[in-house]
Amino acid sequence: MKKFVLIFTLMSMFFAASAKEVTVSVGAGEHWKEKKEPQFAVWLETADGVFLRTLYVTSRASKKSWIFSPKEGRPESLPVWYHSSKHQSAKKKADSPDSEKLDAVTSATPKGGIIFKTELEEVPLRIRAEFNTSFDYNDSYTKKNSGVNGQPSVIYGAEIPADFSSGEIKLSFLGTGSLDGSDGIIHEDTQGLTTALKIVKAVAIK
């Protein structure tokens, strides 16, 4: 037993030593707030795209506390994050077998963007961020063809090298999420997007 505790302690010390603190900033864009504030999530993946952990998620998206929504919530709000994390509602009991252990900053949507700190392992990583504003309609995405969503979620991302220790990495626009929440694919067809492209001014890690 003592040997096991010693090994576990040494492993914990190794991972702690190999982690580095970074700052993630999300800057509010021109259309940060339309009829509603945006819901969003920021998370990490391995270099080959395997989900690791959520760094930040708005509380409504985490708890699925949508007004007049079905029991499963609104997967179309942040479909890439929901599918990647296989997220279950935070309302579920912590010991529920299908409850995600959500180790992340969670809050109501901040009024003017957010800055938070987190730790990264010193291995190649991907960072992803997804944003969506309900009722964000335009000529292409109307109430008739896009439901509550309006325009689909928008996804940003960047590669983080293992030796990242200084400077700043800005996330680039990657595409959109599924309009109906049926899959977690990042879709490259961005035709018809307007205000959704200006929810955020910039997302960066430094």
CSV table of C-alpha atoms in Angstrom, one decimal:
chain,number,residue,atom,x,y,z
A,1,MET,CA,0.0,0.0,0.0
A,2,LYS,CA,2.8,2.4,0.9
A,3,LYS,CA,4.6,1.6,-2.4
A,4,PHE,CA,1.4,2.4,-4.3
A,5,VAL,CA,1.0,5.8,-2.5
A,6,LEU,CA,4.6,6.6,-3.2
A,7,ILE,CA,4.2,5.9,-6.9
A,8,PHE,CA,1.0,7.9,-7.1
A,9,THR,CA,2.6,10.8,-5.3
A,10,LEU,CA,5.6,10.8,-7.7
A,11,MET,CA,3.3,10.6,-10.7
A,12,SER,CA,1.3,13.6,-9.4
A,13,MET,CA,4.5,15.5,-8.9
A,14,PHE,CA,5.6,14.7,-12.4
A,15,PHE,CA,2.4,15.9,-14.1
A,16,ALA,CA,2.3,19.0,-11.9
A,17,ALA,CA,5.9,19.8,-12.8
A,18,SER,CA,5.2,19.3,-16.5
A,19,ALA,CA,2.1,21.6,-16.6
A,20,LYS,CA,2.3,25.3,-17.3
A,21,GLU,CA,-0.1,28.1,-16.5
A,22,VAL,CA,-1.6,30.0,-19.4
A,23,THR,CA,-4.2,32.7,-19.9
A,24,VAL,CA,-7.1,32.3,-22.2
A,25,SER,CA,-8.9,35.4,-23.4
A,26,VAL,CA,-12.3,35.7,-25.2
A,27,GLY,CA,-12.9,39.2,-26.5
A,28,ALA,CA,-16.5,40.3,-27.1
A,29,GLY,CA,-17.3,41.2,-30.7
A,30,GLU,CA,-19.6,43.7,-32.3
A,31,HIS,CA,-22.5,41.2,-32.1
A,32,TRP,CA,-21.7,39.6,-28.7
A,33,LYS,CA,-25.2,40.3,-27.7
A,34,GLU,CA,-28.2,40.3,-30.1
A,35,LYS,CA,-31.5,39.3,-28.6
A,36,LYS,CA,-29.6,37.0,-26.2
A,37,GLU,CA,-26.1,36.7,-24.9
A,38,PRO,CA,-24.1,33.9,-26.6
A,39,GLN,CA,-23.5,30.5,-25.1
A,40,PHE,CA,-20.0,29.2,-25.5
A,41,ALA,CA,-17.5,26.5,-24.5
A,42,VAL,CA,-13.7,26.3,-24.7
A,43,TRP,CA,-12.0,22.9,-24.5
A,44,LEU,CA,-8.8,21.0,-25.2
A,45,GLU,CA,-8.1,18.0,-27.5
A,46,THR,CA,-5.1,15.9,-28.2
A,47,ALA,CA,-3.1,16.7,-31.3
A,48,ASP,CA,-5.1,14.1,-33.2
A,49,GLY,CA,-8.5,15.4,-32.1
A,50,VAL,CA,-9.4,13.3,-29.0
A,51,PHE,CA,-11.4,15.3,-26.4
A,52,LEU,CA,-9.4,16.0,-23.2
A,53,ARG,CA,-11.3,18.4,-21.0
A,54,THR,CA,-13.5,21.5,-20.9
A,55,LEU,CA,-11.8,24.7,-19.8
A,56,TYR,CA,-14.8,27.0,-19.8
A,57,VAL,CA,-18.5,26.6,-20.5
A,58,THR,CA,-21.5,28.9,-19.8
A,59,SER,CA,-23.7,27.6,-17.1
A,60,ARG,CA,-26.9,27.4,-19.2
A,61,ALA,CA,-25.2,25.2,-21.8
A,62,SER,CA,-23.6,23.0,-19.0
A,63,LYS,CA,-26.9,22.6,-17.1
A,64,LYS,CA,-29.1,22.5,-20.2
A,65,SER,CA,-31.4,25.0,-18.5
A,66,TRP,CA,-33.1,26.2,-21.6
A,67,ILE,CA,-36.6,27.7,-21.3
A,68,PHE,CA,-39.2,25.5,-23.0
A,69,SER,CA,-36.6,23.1,-24.3
A,70,PRO,CA,-37.0,19.3,-24.5
A,71,LYS,CA,-35.4,17.1,-21.8
A,72,GLU,CA,-32.2,16.7,-23.7
A,73,GLY,CA,-31.8,20.4,-23.9
A,74,ARG,CA,-30.6,22.1,-27.1
A,75,PRO,CA,-27.7,20.1,-28.6
A,76,GLU,CA,-27.8,22.4,-31.6
A,77,SER,CA,-26.6,25.3,-29.4
A,78,LEU,CA,-23.0,24.0,-29.1
A,79,PRO,CA,-23.1,20.7,-31.1
A,80,VAL,CA,-19.3,20.3,-31.6
A,81,TRP,CA,-18.7,20.6,-27.8
A,82,TYR,CA,-21.7,18.5,-26.8
A,83,HIS,CA,-20.6,15.7,-29.1
A,84,SER,CA,-16.9,15.9,-28.4
A,85,SER,CA,-17.3,15.9,-24.6
A,86,LYS,CA,-20.3,13.5,-24.7
A,87,HIS,CA,-21.6,16.0,-22.2
A,88,GLN,CA,-24.5,15.1,-19.9
A,89,SER,CA,-26.5,17.7,-17.9
A,90,ALA,CA,-24.8,19.1,-14.8
A,91,LYS,CA,-28.2,18.6,-13.1
A,92,LYS,CA,-27.5,14.8,-12.9
A,93,LYS,CA,-26.2,13.3,-9.8
A,94,ALA,CA,-22.4,13.4,-9.6
A,95,ASP,CA,-22.2,9.5,-9.2
A,96,SER,CA,-24.5,9.0,-12.2
A,97,PRO,CA,-22.6,6.7,-14.7
A,98,ASP,CA,-23.4,9.1,-17.6
A,99,SER,CA,-22.6,12.3,-15.8
A,100,GLU,CA,-19.5,14.2,-17.1
A,101,LYS,CA,-17.0,15.2,-14.4
A,102,LEU,CA,-17.0,18.8,-15.5
A,103,ASP,CA,-13.7,20.3,-14.2
A,104,ALA,CA,-14.1,23.7,-15.8
A,105,VAL,CA,-14.8,27.4,-15.2
A,106,THR,CA,-18.5,27.8,-15.4
A,107,SER,CA,-20.6,31.0,-15.2
A,108,ALA,CA,-23.4,32.9,-16.7
A,109,THR,CA,-22.4,34.5,-20.0
A,110,PRO,CA,-20.0,37.4,-19.2
A,111,LYS,CA,-21.2,40.8,-20.5
A,112,GLY,CA,-17.9,41.7,-22.2
A,113,GLY,CA,-15.9,38.6,-22.8
A,114,ILE,CA,-13.8,36.8,-20.3
A,115,ILE,CA,-10.2,36.1,-19.3
A,116,PHE,CA,-9.3,33.0,-17.2
A,117,LYS,CA,-6.2,31.0,-16.3
A,118,THR,CA,-5.7,27.3,-16.8
A,119,GLU,CA,-2.9,24.7,-17.0
A,120,LEU,CA,-1.6,22.9,-20.0
A,121,GLU,CA,0.5,19.7,-20.2
A,122,GLU,CA,3.7,20.1,-22.1
A,123,VAL,CA,2.5,18.0,-25.1
A,124,PRO,CA,1.1,19.0,-28.4
A,125,LEU,CA,-2.6,20.0,-28.0
A,126,ARG,CA,-5.5,21.6,-29.8
A,127,ILE,CA,-7.7,24.3,-28.3
A,128,ARG,CA,-11.2,24.8,-29.6
A,129,ALA,CA,-13.9,27.4,-28.8
A,130,GLU,CA,-17.6,27.3,-29.9
A,131,PHE,CA,-20.1,30.2,-29.8
A,132,ASN,CA,-23.8,30.4,-30.5
A,133,THR,CA,-26.5,33.0,-30.1
A,134,SER,CA,-30.2,32.0,-30.1
A,135,PHE,CA,-32.6,33.7,-32.4
A,136,ASP,CA,-29.7,35.0,-34.5
A,137,TYR,CA,-31.8,35.1,-37.7
A,138,ASN,CA,-30.9,36.6,-41.1
A,139,ASP,CA,-32.0,36.2,-44.7
A,140,SER,CA,-30.4,32.8,-45.0
A,141,TYR,CA,-31.2,31.4,-41.6
A,142,THR,CA,-34.8,32.2,-40.8
A,143,LYS,CA,-37.2,31.1,-38.1
A,144,LYS,CA,-38.7,28.6,-40.6
A,145,ASN,CA,-35.5,26.9,-41.6
A,146,SER,CA,-33.3,27.1,-38.5
A,147,GLY,CA,-35.6,26.8,-35.5
A,148,VAL,CA,-34.5,28.5,-32.3
A,149,ASN,CA,-30.8,28.6,-33.4
A,150,GLY,CA,-30.9,31.1,-36.3
A,151,GLN,CA,-27.4,31.0,-37.6
A,152,PRO,CA,-25.4,27.9,-36.5
A,153,SER,CA,-22.6,27.9,-33.9
A,154,VAL,CA,-19.2,29.1,-35.0
A,155,ILE,CA,-16.0,27.3,-34.1
A,156,TYR,CA,-12.5,28.6,-33.6
A,157,GLY,CA,-9.3,26.6,-33.0
A,158,ALA,CA,-5.5,26.5,-32.9
A,159,GLU,CA,-2.7,24.1,-32.4
A,160,ILE,CA,-0.6,24.5,-29.3
A,161,PRO,CA,3.0,23.1,-29.6
A,162,ALA,CA,4.5,21.2,-26.7
A,163,ASP,CA,7.2,23.8,-26.2
A,164,PHE,CA,4.8,26.8,-26.1
A,165,SER,CA,6.2,29.0,-23.4
A,166,SER,CA,5.8,32.6,-24.5
A,167,GLY,CA,4.0,34.9,-26.9
A,168,GLU,CA,0.4,34.5,-28.0
A,169,ILE,CA,-1.6,32.1,-30.1
A,170,LYS,CA,-4.8,33.4,-31.7
A,171,LEU,CA,-7.5,30.9,-32.6
A,172,SER,CA,-8.7,30.9,-36.2
A,173,PHE,CA,-12.2,30.5,-37.5
A,174,LEU,CA,-12.7,26.8,-38.5
A,175,GLY,CA,-16.4,26.6,-39.6
A,176,THR,CA,-19.8,26.0,-38.1
A,177,GLY,CA,-21.6,23.3,-36.1
A,178,SER,CA,-24.6,21.3,-37.2
A,179,LEU,CA,-27.7,23.4,-37.5
A,180,ASP,CA,-29.9,20.7,-35.8
A,181,GLY,CA,-27.3,19.3,-33.4
A,182,SER,CA,-27.3,15.9,-35.1
A,183,ASP,CA,-23.5,15.6,-35.3
A,184,GLY,CA,-20.3,17.1,-33.9
A,185,ILE,CA,-18.7,17.8,-37.3
A,186,ILE,CA,-17.1,21.1,-38.0
A,187,HIS,CA,-18.8,22.1,-41.3
A,188,GLU,CA,-16.7,24.3,-43.7
A,189,ASP,CA,-19.7,25.7,-45.6
A,190,THR,CA,-20.1,29.2,-44.1
A,191,GLN,CA,-22.3,30.7,-46.8
A,192,GLY,CA,-25.0,32.9,-45.4
A,193,LEU,CA,-23.3,33.8,-42.1
A,194,THR,CA,-23.4,37.4,-41.0
A,195,THR,CA,-23.7,38.5,-37.4
A,196,ALA,CA,-22.5,35.1,-36.2
A,197,LEU,CA,-19.0,35.9,-37.5
A,198,LYS,CA,-18.9,38.9,-35.2
A,199,ILE,CA,-19.9,37.3,-31.9
A,200,VAL,CA,-16.2,37.4,-30.8
A,201,LYS,CA,-13.5,39.8,-31.7
A,202,ALA,CA,-10.7,37.4,-30.9
A,203,VAL,CA,-9.9,34.3,-28.9
A,204,ALA,CA,-6.3,33.8,-27.8
A,205,ILE,CA,-4.1,31.9,-25.4
A,206,LYS,CA,-0.8,33.3,-24.0
